[in-house]
C-alpha cells in the first residue's frame, strides 16, 4: 500500500472528512483492520485565508510548498491538497515537489466524463467560481462546459463557506439557499453540479436534491484510495 500525503487544514472541518473517507475506502477494499497509510500536514487556515483575500497567492504557494515537502520527507508517495481553492497554486507547489499531486479537478472531471456529463454547474469559493484555474481545466482538458451562479448567489455561496462551514456552523436556512442555487443552475442547463469546495458536502448532499451532485471531497478520496492500492 502506498502512503497518501494529505495537505490539510483549509479548513480542518473538511480535512476531517478526507481522513475519514480514505480510511473507510481502504477498509472497504481490504477488510479486517486495514486502514490507510497517511502522512498529514495541517496548516493554520487563518494565515492562508488572509493571504487569499489579499490576493497574495505566491505567499500561499510558498507556505503550501514548504508543507508539501515536509509531507514528502515523511514518506508520502503522492499528495492530496485537501481543498479546491488552493489548487490555484497546485502547479507552483508541484514544481517544488518530488512526488506527484493528484489534482482534485482532474479526479472530478474524470468522474463527470465517465457519467457522460458535458455541462456542469460549479459551486465553490468566489476564487474557484470566478477565476480560470479550475473552470478552464475542465473546459480545456476535458471538454466540459462550466457555468456558475450569478453575482449575488456567488457572494452568498462564498460567505456561507467562510463564515459558516469553515467554522463548523451548519445553518438550515443556508442549506435551503444552496439548494435553490443548485436548482437555478440545473434550470440553466447544468446536467449536474460540482460541490467545488470541500466543505459544501457538510451542508448539502445527494439526498437533498434530484440534481446530480459531484462531491469533490469524496471523489478526490476515492481517487487516492485507488492510487494507494494500485
Coordinates of N, CA and C in Angstrom, one line a residue:
X1 N 0.8 -1.2 0.0 CA 0.0 0.0 0.0 C 0.9 1.3 0.0
X2 N 0.6 2.2 -0.9 CA 1.3 3.5 -0.9 C 0.8 4.4 0.2
X3 N 1.6 5.3 0.6 CA 1.3 6.3 1.6 C 0.7 7.5 1.0
X4 N -0.5 7.9 1.5 CA -1.2 9.1 1.0 C -0.8 10.3 1.7
X5 N -0.2 11.3 1.0 CA 0.1 12.6 1.6 C -1.1 13.5 1.6
X6 N -1.4 14.1 2.7 CA -2.6 15.0 2.8 C -2.1 16.3 3.3
X7 N -2.3 17.4 2.5 CA -2.1 18.7 2.9 C -3.4 19.4 3.3
X8 N -3.7 19.5 4.6 CA -5.0 19.9 5.0 C -5.0 21.1 5.9
X9 N -6.1 21.3 6.6 CA -6.3 22.5 7.4 C -7.0 23.6 6.7
X10 N -7.5 23.4 5.5 CA -8.0 24.5 4.7 C -9.5 24.2 4.3
X11 N -10.4 24.0 5.2 CA -10.3 24.1 6.6 C -10.1 22.7 7.2
X12 N -9.9 22.7 8.5 CA -9.7 21.4 9.2 C -11.1 20.6 9.2
X13 N -12.2 21.4 9.1 CA -13.5 20.7 9.0 C -13.6 19.7 7.9
X14 N -13.1 20.1 6.7 CA -13.2 19.2 5.6 C -12.0 18.2 5.6
X15 N -10.9 18.6 6.2 CA -9.8 17.7 6.3 C -10.2 16.4 7.1
X16 N -11.0 16.6 8.1 CA -11.5 15.5 8.9 C -12.3 14.6 8.0
X17 N -13.1 15.1 7.1 CA -13.8 14.3 6.2 C -12.9 13.5 5.3
X18 N -11.8 14.1 4.8 CA -10.8 13.5 4.0 C -10.2 12.3 4.7
X19 N -9.8 12.5 6.0 CA -9.2 11.4 6.7 C -10.1 10.2 6.9
X20 N -11.4 10.5 7.2 CA -12.4 9.5 7.4 C -12.6 8.7 6.1
X21 N -12.7 9.5 5.0 CA -13.1 8.9 3.7 C -12.0 7.9 3.2
X22 N -10.7 8.3 3.3 CA -9.6 7.5 2.8 C -9.5 6.2 3.6
X23 N -9.7 6.3 5.0 CA -9.7 5.1 5.8 C -10.8 4.2 5.6
X24 N -12.0 4.8 5.4 CA -13.2 4.0 5.0 C -13.0 3.3 3.7
X25 N -12.4 4.0 2.7 CA -12.2 3.4 1.4 C -11.2 2.2 1.4
X26 N -10.1 2.4 2.2 CA -9.2 1.2 2.3 C -9.8 0.1 3.0
X27 N -10.6 0.4 4.1 CA -11.2 -0.7 4.8 C -12.2 -1.5 4.0
X28 N -13.0 -0.7 3.1 CA -13.9 -1.3 2.3 C -13.3 -2.2 1.2
X29 N -12.1 -1.9 0.8 CA -11.4 -2.7 -0.2 C -10.7 -3.9 0.4
X30 N -10.0 -3.7 1.6 CA -9.2 -4.7 2.1 C -9.8 -5.4 3.3
X31 N -10.8 -4.8 3.9 CA -11.4 -5.5 5.1 C -10.6 -5.6 6.3
X32 N -11.1 -6.3 7.3 CA -10.4 -6.5 8.6 C -10.1 -5.2 9.3
X33 N -8.9 -5.2 9.8 CA -8.4 -4.0 10.5 C -7.6 -3.0 9.6
X34 N -7.6 -3.2 8.3 CA -6.9 -2.4 7.4 C -7.3 -0.9 7.5
X35 N -6.4 0.0 7.4 CA -6.6 1.4 7.3 C -5.6 2.0 6.4
X36 N -5.8 3.3 6.0 CA -4.9 3.9 5.1 C -3.6 4.3 5.7
X37 N -2.5 4.3 4.9 CA -1.3 4.9 5.4 C -1.3 6.3 5.0
X38 N -1.2 7.2 5.9 CA -1.4 8.6 5.7 C -0.3 9.4 6.3
X39 N 0.2 10.4 5.6 CA 1.1 11.4 6.2 C 0.4 12.8 6.0
X40 N -0.1 13.3 7.1 CA -0.9 14.5 7.1 C -0.2 15.7 7.7
X41 N -0.2 16.8 7.0 CA 0.3 18.1 7.5 C -0.9 19.1 7.4
X42 N -1.2 19.7 8.5 CA -2.3 20.6 8.6 C -1.8 22.0 8.9
X43 N -2.2 23.0 8.0 CA -1.7 24.4 8.1 C -2.7 25.1 9.0
X44 N -2.3 26.3 9.4 CA -3.2 27.3 10.1 C -4.0 28.0 9.0
X45 N -5.3 27.8 8.9 CA -6.1 28.3 7.8 C -6.2 29.9 7.9
X46 N -6.1 30.4 9.1 CA -6.3 31.9 9.3 C -5.2 32.6 8.5
X47 N -4.0 32.0 8.5 CA -2.9 32.6 7.7 C -3.2 32.6 6.2
X48 N -3.7 31.4 5.8 CA -3.9 31.2 4.3 C -5.1 32.1 3.9
X49 N -6.2 32.2 4.7 CA -7.3 33.0 4.3 C -7.0 34.4 4.2
X50 N -6.2 35.0 5.0 CA -5.8 36.4 4.9 C -5.1 36.7 3.6
X51 N -4.2 35.8 3.3 CA -3.4 35.9 2.0 C -4.3 35.7 0.8
X52 N -5.3 34.8 0.9 CA -6.2 34.6 -0.2 C -6.9 35.9 -0.6
X53 N -7.5 36.5 0.5 CA -8.4 37.7 0.3 C -7.5 38.9 0.0
X54 N -6.2 38.9 0.3 CA -5.3 40.0 -0.1 C -4.7 39.8 -1.5
X55 N -5.1 38.6 -2.1 CA -4.5 38.3 -3.5 C -3.1 38.0 -3.5
X56 N -2.5 37.6 -2.3 CA -1.1 37.2 -2.2 C -0.9 35.7 -2.4
X57 N -1.2 35.3 -3.6 CA -1.2 33.9 -3.9 C 0.2 33.2 -3.9
X58 N 1.2 34.0 -4.3 CA 2.6 33.4 -4.3 C 3.0 33.1 -2.8
X59 N 2.6 33.9 -1.9 CA 2.9 33.7 -0.5 C 2.2 32.4 0.0
X60 N 0.9 32.2 -0.5 CA 0.3 30.9 -0.1 C 1.0 29.7 -0.8
X61 N 1.5 29.9 -2.0 CA 2.2 28.8 -2.7 C 3.4 28.5 -1.9
X62 N 4.1 29.5 -1.4 CA 5.3 29.2 -0.6 C 5.0 28.4 0.7
X63 N 4.0 28.8 1.4 CA 3.6 28.1 2.6 C 3.2 26.6 2.3
X64 N 2.4 26.4 1.2 CA 2.0 25.1 0.8 C 3.2 24.2 0.3
X65 N 4.1 24.9 -0.4 CA 5.2 24.1 -0.9 C 6.1 23.6 0.2
X66 N 6.3 24.5 1.3 CA 7.1 24.0 2.4 C 6.4 22.9 3.1
X67 N 5.1 23.0 3.3 CA 4.3 21.9 3.9 C 4.3 20.6 3.1
X68 N 4.2 20.8 1.8 CA 4.2 19.6 0.9 C 5.5 18.9 0.9
X69 N 6.6 19.6 1.0 CA 7.9 19.0 1.1 C 8.1 18.2 2.4
X70 N 7.5 18.8 3.5 CA 7.6 18.0 4.7 C 6.8 16.7 4.6
X71 N 5.7 16.8 3.9 CA 4.9 15.5 3.7 C 5.7 14.5 2.9
X72 N 6.4 15.0 1.8 CA 7.2 14.1 1.0 C 8.3 13.5 1.9
X73 N 8.9 14.3 2.7 CA 10.0 13.9 3.5 C 9.5 12.8 4.6
X74 N 8.2 12.9 4.9 CA 7.7 12.0 5.8 C 7.3 10.6 5.2
X75 N 7.5 10.5 3.9 CA 7.4 9.2 3.3 C 6.1 9.0 2.4
X76 N 5.4 10.1 2.1 CA 4.3 10.0 1.2 C 4.7 9.7 -0.2
X77 N 3.9 9.0 -0.9 CA 4.1 8.6 -2.3 C 3.5 9.6 -3.3
X78 N 2.4 10.2 -2.8 CA 1.8 11.2 -3.7 C 1.0 12.2 -2.7
X79 N 0.5 13.3 -3.3 CA -0.1 14.3 -2.4 C -1.5 14.7 -2.8
X80 N -2.4 14.8 -1.8 CA -3.7 15.4 -2.0 C -3.6 16.8 -1.3
X81 N -3.9 17.9 -2.1 CA -4.2 19.2 -1.5 C -5.7 19.2 -1.1
X82 N -6.0 19.2 0.1 CA -7.3 18.9 0.6 C -8.2 20.1 0.6
X83 N -8.3 20.8 -0.5 CA -9.1 22.0 -0.7 C -9.1 22.2 -2.2
X84 N -10.3 22.7 -2.7 CA -10.4 23.1 -4.1 C -9.7 24.4 -4.4
X85 N -9.9 25.4 -3.6 CA -9.4 26.7 -3.9 C -7.9 26.8 -4.1
X86 N -7.2 26.1 -3.2 CA -5.7 26.2 -3.2 C -5.1 25.4 -4.4
X87 N -5.9 24.7 -5.2 CA -5.4 24.2 -6.4 C -5.0 25.3 -7.4
X88 N -5.4 26.5 -7.0 CA -4.9 27.7 -7.8 C -3.4 27.7 -7.9
X89 N -2.7 27.2 -6.8 CA -1.3 27.2 -6.8 C -0.7 25.8 -6.9
X90 N -1.5 24.9 -7.4 CA -1.0 23.5 -7.5 C 0.2 23.4 -8.4
X91 N 0.2 24.1 -9.5 CA 1.4 24.0 -10.4 C 2.6 24.5 -9.7
X92 N 2.5 25.6 -9.0 CA 3.7 26.1 -8.3 C 4.2 25.2 -7.2
X93 N 3.3 24.5 -6.5 CA 3.7 23.6 -5.5 C 4.3 22.3 -6.1
X94 N 3.7 21.9 -7.2 CA 4.2 20.7 -7.9 C 5.7 20.9 -8.4
X95 N 5.9 22.1 -8.8 CA 7.3 22.4 -9.4 C 8.4 22.3 -8.3
X96 N 8.0 22.4 -7.0 CA 8.9 22.3 -5.9 C 8.9 20.9 -5.2
X97 N 8.1 20.0 -5.8 CA 7.8 18.8 -5.0 C 8.3 17.5 -5.8
X98 N 8.9 16.6 -5.1 CA 9.4 15.4 -5.7 C 8.4 14.3 -5.9
X99 N 7.2 14.5 -5.4 CA 6.1 13.5 -5.6 C 4.9 14.1 -6.3
X100 N 4.1 13.3 -7.0 CA 3.0 13.9 -7.8 C 1.9 14.4 -6.9
X101 N 1.2 15.4 -7.4 CA -0.1 15.9 -6.8 C -1.2 15.3 -7.6
X102 N -2.2 14.7 -6.9 CA -3.4 14.2 -7.6 C -4.4 15.4 -7.6
X103 N -4.6 15.9 -8.7 CA -5.4 17.2 -8.9 C -6.8 16.9 -8.7
X104 N -7.5 17.7 -7.8 CA -8.9 17.5 -7.5 C -9.8 17.7 -8.7
X105 N -9.5 18.7 -9.6 CA -10.3 18.9 -10.7 C -10.2 17.8 -11.7
X106 N -9.0 17.2 -11.9 CA -8.8 16.0 -12.8 C -9.7 14.8 -12.3
X107 N -9.6 14.6 -11.0 CA -10.4 13.4 -10.5 C -11.9 13.7 -10.7
X108 N -12.4 14.9 -10.5 CA -13.8 15.2 -10.6 C -14.2 15.2 -12.1
X109 N -13.3 15.7 -13.0 CA -13.6 15.7 -14.4 C -13.7 14.3 -15.0
X110 N -12.8 13.4 -14.5 CA -12.9 12.0 -14.9 C -14.2 11.4 -14.6
X111 N -14.7 11.7 -13.3 CA -15.9 11.1 -12.9 C -17.1 11.7 -13.7
X112 N -17.0 13.0 -14.0 CA -18.1 13.6 -14.8 C -18.1 13.0 -16.2
X113 N -16.9 12.9 -16.8 CA -16.8 12.3 -18.2 C -17.3 10.9 -18.2
X114 N -17.0 10.1 -17.2 CA -17.5 8.7 -17.2 C -19.0 8.6 -17.1
X115 N -19.6 9.7 -16.6 CA -21.1 9.7 -16.5 C -21.7 10.4 -17.7
X116 N -20.9 10.8 -18.6 CA -21.4 11.5 -19.8 C -21.9 12.9 -19.6
X117 N -21.4 13.6 -18.5 CA -21.8 15.0 -18.3 C -20.9 15.9 -19.1
X118 N -21.6 16.8 -19.9 CA -20.8 17.7 -20.7 C -21.0 19.2 -20.3
X119 N -22.0 19.4 -19.5 CA -22.3 20.8 -19.0 C -22.6 20.7 -17.5
X120 N -21.8 21.4 -16.7 CA -21.9 21.3 -15.2 C -21.9 22.6 -14.6
X121 N -22.7 22.7 -13.4 CA -22.6 23.9 -12.6 C -21.5 23.7 -11.6
X122 N -21.0 24.9 -11.1 CA -19.9 24.8 -10.2 C -20.2 25.7 -9.0
X123 N -20.2 25.2 -7.8 CA -20.2 25.9 -6.5 C -18.9 25.9 -5.9
X124 N -18.5 26.9 -5.2 CA -17.2 27.0 -4.5 C -17.0 28.3 -3.9
X125 N -15.8 28.6 -3.5 CA -15.4 30.0 -3.1 C -15.5 30.9 -4.4
X126 N -15.5 32.2 -4.1 CA -15.5 33.1 -5.3 C -14.3 32.9 -6.1
X127 N -13.2 32.6 -5.5 CA -11.9 32.3 -6.2 C -12.1 31.2 -7.2
X128 N -12.7 30.1 -6.8 CA -12.9 28.9 -7.6 C -14.0 29.2 -8.7
X129 N -15.1 29.9 -8.3 CA -16.1 30.1 -9.3 C -15.8 31.2 -10.3
X130 N -15.0 32.2 -9.9 CA -14.7 33.4 -10.8 C -13.4 33.3 -11.5
X131 N -12.4 32.7 -11.0 CA -11.1 32.6 -11.7 C -11.0 31.4 -12.6
X132 N -10.0 31.4 -13.4 CA -10.0 30.4 -14.5 C -9.2 29.1 -14.1
X133 N -8.5 29.0 -13.0 CA -7.6 27.9 -12.7 C -8.4 26.6 -12.7
X134 N -9.7 26.6 -12.3 CA -10.5 25.4 -12.1 C -11.4 25.2 -13.3
X135 N -12.1 26.2 -13.7 CA -13.0 26.1 -14.8 C -12.3 25.8 -16.1
X136 N -11.2 26.5 -16.4 CA -10.5 26.3 -17.7 C -10.0 24.9 -17.7
X137 N -9.6 24.3 -16.6 CA -9.0 22.9 -16.6 C -10.1 22.0 -17.1
X138 N -11.3 22.1 -16.6 CA -12.4 21.2 -17.0 C -12.8 21.5 -18.5
X139 N -12.8 22.7 -18.9 CA -13.2 23.1 -20.2 C -12.1 22.7 -21.3
X140 N -10.9 23.0 -21.0 CA -9.8 22.8 -22.0 C -9.3 21.4 -22.0
X141 N -9.2 20.7 -20.9 CA -8.6 19.4 -20.9 C -9.7 18.3 -21.0
X142 N -10.9 18.6 -20.6 CA -11.9 17.5 -20.6 C -13.2 17.9 -21.4
X143 N -13.2 19.1 -22.0 CA -14.3 19.5 -22.8 C -15.6 19.5 -22.1
X144 N -15.6 19.9 -20.9 CA -16.8 20.0 -20.0 C -17.1 21.5 -19.9
X145 N -18.3 21.9 -20.3 CA -18.7 23.3 -20.1 C -19.1 23.6 -18.7
X146 N -18.6 24.7 -18.2 CA -18.9 25.1 -16.8 C -19.6 26.4 -16.7
X147 N -20.7 26.3 -15.8 CA -21.5 27.5 -15.6 C -21.5 27.8 -14.0
X148 N -21.6 29.0 -13.7 CA -21.5 29.4 -12.2 C -22.8 30.2 -11.9
X149 N -23.1 30.4 -10.6 CA -24.2 31.2 -10.2 C -24.0 32.7 -10.6
X150 N -25.1 33.5 -10.5 CA -25.0 34.9 -10.7 C -24.2 35.6 -9.5
X151 N -23.9 36.9 -9.7 CA -23.1 37.6 -8.7 C -23.6 37.5 -7.3
X152 N -24.9 37.7 -7.1 CA -25.5 37.7 -5.7 C -25.3 36.3 -5.1
X153 N -25.6 35.3 -6.0 CA -25.5 33.9 -5.5 C -24.1 33.5 -5.2
X154 N -23.1 34.0 -6.0 CA -21.7 33.7 -5.7 C -21.3 34.3 -4.4
X155 N -21.8 35.5 -4.2 CA -21.4 36.2 -2.9 C -22.0 35.4 -1.7
X156 N -23.2 34.9 -1.8 CA -23.8 34.1 -0.8 C -23.1 32.8 -0.5
X157 N -22.8 32.1 -1.6 CA -22.1 30.8 -1.5 C -20.7 31.0 -0.8
X158 N -20.0 32.0 -1.2 CA -18.7 32.3 -0.6 C -18.8 32.6 0.9
X159 N -19.8 33.5 1.2 CA -20.0 33.9 2.6 C -20.3 32.7 3.5
X160 N -21.1 31.8 3.0 CA -21.5 30.6 3.8 C -20.3 29.7 4.1
X161 N -19.5 29.6 3.0 CA -18.3 28.8 3.2 C -17.3 29.3 4.3
X162 N -17.0 30.6 4.2 CA -16.0 31.1 5.1 C -16.6 31.5 6.5
X163 N -17.8 31.9 6.5 CA -18.4 32.4 7.8 C -19.2 31.3 8.6
X164 N -19.5 30.2 7.9 CA -20.3 29.2 8.5 C -19.6 27.8 8.4
X165 N -19.4 27.3 7.2 CA -19.0 25.9 7.1 C -17.5 25.7 7.6
X166 N -16.6 26.7 7.3 CA -15.3 26.5 7.8 C -15.2 26.7 9.3
X167 N -16.3 27.2 9.9 CA -16.3 27.4 11.4 C -17.1 26.3 12.0
X168 N -17.6 25.3 11.3 CA -18.4 24.2 11.8 C -19.8 24.5 12.0
X169 N -20.3 25.6 11.4 CA -21.7 26.0 11.5 C -22.5 25.5 10.4
X170 N -23.6 24.7 10.7 CA -24.5 24.2 9.7 C -25.8 24.8 9.9
X171 N -26.2 25.7 8.9 CA -27.4 26.6 9.1 C -28.4 26.1 8.1
X172 N -29.6 25.6 8.6 CA -30.7 25.1 7.8 C -31.1 26.1 6.7
X173 N -31.1 27.4 7.0 CA -31.5 28.4 6.0 C -30.5 28.5 4.9
X174 N -29.2 28.3 5.2 CA -28.2 28.3 4.2 C -28.3 27.1 3.3
X175 N -28.7 26.0 3.9 CA -28.9 24.8 3.1 C -30.0 25.0 2.0
X176 N -31.1 25.6 2.4 CA -32.2 25.9 1.5 C -31.7 26.9 0.4
X177 N -31.0 27.9 0.8 CA -30.4 28.8 -0.2 C -29.5 28.1 -1.2
X178 N -28.7 27.2 -0.7 CA -27.8 26.5 -1.6 C -28.6 25.6 -2.6
X179 N -29.6 25.0 -2.1 CA -30.4 24.1 -2.9 C -31.2 24.9 -4.0
X180 N -31.6 26.1 -3.6 CA -32.2 27.0 -4.6 C -31.2 27.3 -5.7
X181 N -30.0 27.5 -5.4 CA -28.9 27.9 -6.3 C -28.6 26.6 -7.2
X182 N -28.6 25.5 -6.6 CA -28.4 24.2 -7.4 C -29.5 24.1 -8.4
X183 N -30.8 24.3 -8.0 CA -31.9 24.2 -8.9 C -31.8 25.3 -10.0
X184 N -31.3 26.5 -9.7 CA -31.1 27.5 -10.7 C -30.1 27.1 -11.8
X185 N -29.0 26.5 -11.3 CA -28.0 26.1 -12.3 C -28.6 25.0 -13.2
X186 N -29.4 24.1 -12.6 CA -30.0 23.0 -13.4 C -30.9 23.6 -14.4
X187 N -31.7 24.6 -14.0 CA -32.6 25.3 -14.9 C -31.9 26.0 -16.1
X188 N -30.6 26.3 -15.9 CA -29.8 26.9 -16.9 C -29.1 25.9 -17.8
X189 N -29.4 24.6 -17.6 CA -28.9 23.6 -18.5 C -27.8 22.7 -17.9
X190 N -27.4 23.0 -16.6 CA -26.4 22.1 -16.0 C -27.0 20.7 -15.8
X191 N -26.3 19.7 -16.3 CA -26.7 18.3 -16.1 C -26.4 17.8 -14.7
X192 N -25.4 18.5 -14.0 CA -25.0 18.1 -12.7 C -24.4 19.4 -12.1
X193 N -24.1 19.3 -10.8 CA -23.5 20.4 -10.1 C -22.3 19.9 -9.3
X194 N -21.1 20.5 -9.4 CA -19.9 20.2 -8.7 C -20.0 20.9 -7.3
X195 N -19.8 20.2 -6.2 CA -19.6 20.8 -4.9 C -18.1 21.1 -4.8
X196 N -17.8 22.2 -5.4 CA -16.4 22.6 -5.7 C -15.7 23.3 -4.5
X197 N -16.2 23.1 -3.3 CA -15.4 23.5 -2.1 C -15.6 22.3 -1.2
X198 N -14.5 21.9 -0.6 CA -14.6 20.6 0.2 C -15.5 20.7 1.4
X199 N -15.9 21.9 1.8 CA -16.8 22.0 3.0 C -18.3 21.9 2.6
X200 N -18.6 22.1 1.3 CA -20.0 22.1 0.9 C -20.8 20.9 1.2
X201 N -20.1 19.7 1.1 CA -20.8 18.4 1.4 C -21.2 18.3 2.8
X202 N -20.7 19.2 3.7 CA -21.1 19.2 5.1 C -22.5 19.8 5.2
X203 N -22.9 20.5 4.1 CA -24.2 21.3 4.1 C -25.3 20.6 3.3
X204 N -24.9 20.2 2.1 CA -25.9 19.5 1.2 C -25.3 18.3 0.6
X205 N -26.2 17.3 0.3 CA -25.8 16.1 -0.3 C -26.8 15.6 -1.2
X206 N -26.5 14.4 -1.9 CA -27.4 13.9 -2.9 C -28.8 13.6 -2.4
X207 N -28.9 13.3 -1.1 CA -30.3 13.0 -0.5 C -31.2 14.3 -0.5
X208 N -30.6 15.4 -0.8 CA -31.4 16.7 -0.7 C -31.9 17.2 -2.0
X209 N -31.5 16.6 -3.1 CA -31.9 17.1 -4.4 C -31.9 15.9 -5.5
X210 N -32.7 16.1 -6.5 CA -32.7 15.2 -7.6 C -31.6 15.6 -8.7
X211 N -31.1 16.8 -8.5 CA -30.0 17.2 -9.4 C -28.7 16.4 -9.0
X212 N -28.1 15.8 -10.0 CA -26.8 15.0 -9.6 C -25.8 16.0 -9.0
X213 N -25.2 15.6 -7.9 CA -24.2 16.3 -7.2 C -22.9 15.6 -7.3
X214 N -21.8 16.2 -7.5 CA -20.5 15.6 -7.5 C -19.7 16.2 -6.3
X215 N -19.5 15.4 -5.3 CA -18.8 15.8 -4.1 C -17.3 15.6 -4.3
X216 N -16.6 16.8 -4.4 CA -15.2 16.7 -4.8 C -14.4 16.0 -3.7
X217 N -14.8 16.2 -2.4 CA -14.0 15.5 -1.3 C -14.1 14.0 -1.5
X218 N -15.3 13.5 -1.7 CA -15.5 12.0 -1.8 C -14.7 11.5 -3.1
X219 N -14.8 12.3 -4.2 CA -14.2 11.8 -5.4 C -12.7 11.8 -5.3
X220 N -12.1 12.9 -4.7 CA -10.7 13.0 -4.5 C -10.2 11.8 -3.6
X221 N -10.9 11.5 -2.6 CA -10.5 10.4 -1.7 C -10.6 9.1 -2.4
X222 N -11.7 8.9 -3.2 CA -11.8 7.6 -3.9 C -10.6 7.5 -4.9
X223 N -10.2 8.5 -5.5 CA -9.1 8.5 -6.5 C -7.8 8.2 -5.7
X224 N -7.7 8.7 -4.5 CA -6.5 8.5 -3.7 C -6.4 7.0 -3.3
X225 N -7.5 6.5 -2.9 CA -7.5 5.1 -2.4 C -7.1 4.2 -3.6
X226 N -7.7 4.5 -4.8 CA -7.3 3.7 -6.0 C -5.8 3.7 -6.2
X227 N -5.2 4.9 -6.1 CA -3.8 5.1 -6.3 C -3.0 4.4 -5.2
X228 N -3.5 4.4 -4.0 CA -2.7 3.8 -2.9 C -2.7 2.3 -3.0
X229 N -3.8 1.7 -3.5 CA -3.9 0.3 -3.6 C -3.5 -0.3 -5.0
X230 N -3.2 0.6 -5.9 CA -2.9 0.1 -7.3 C -1.6 -0.7 -7.2

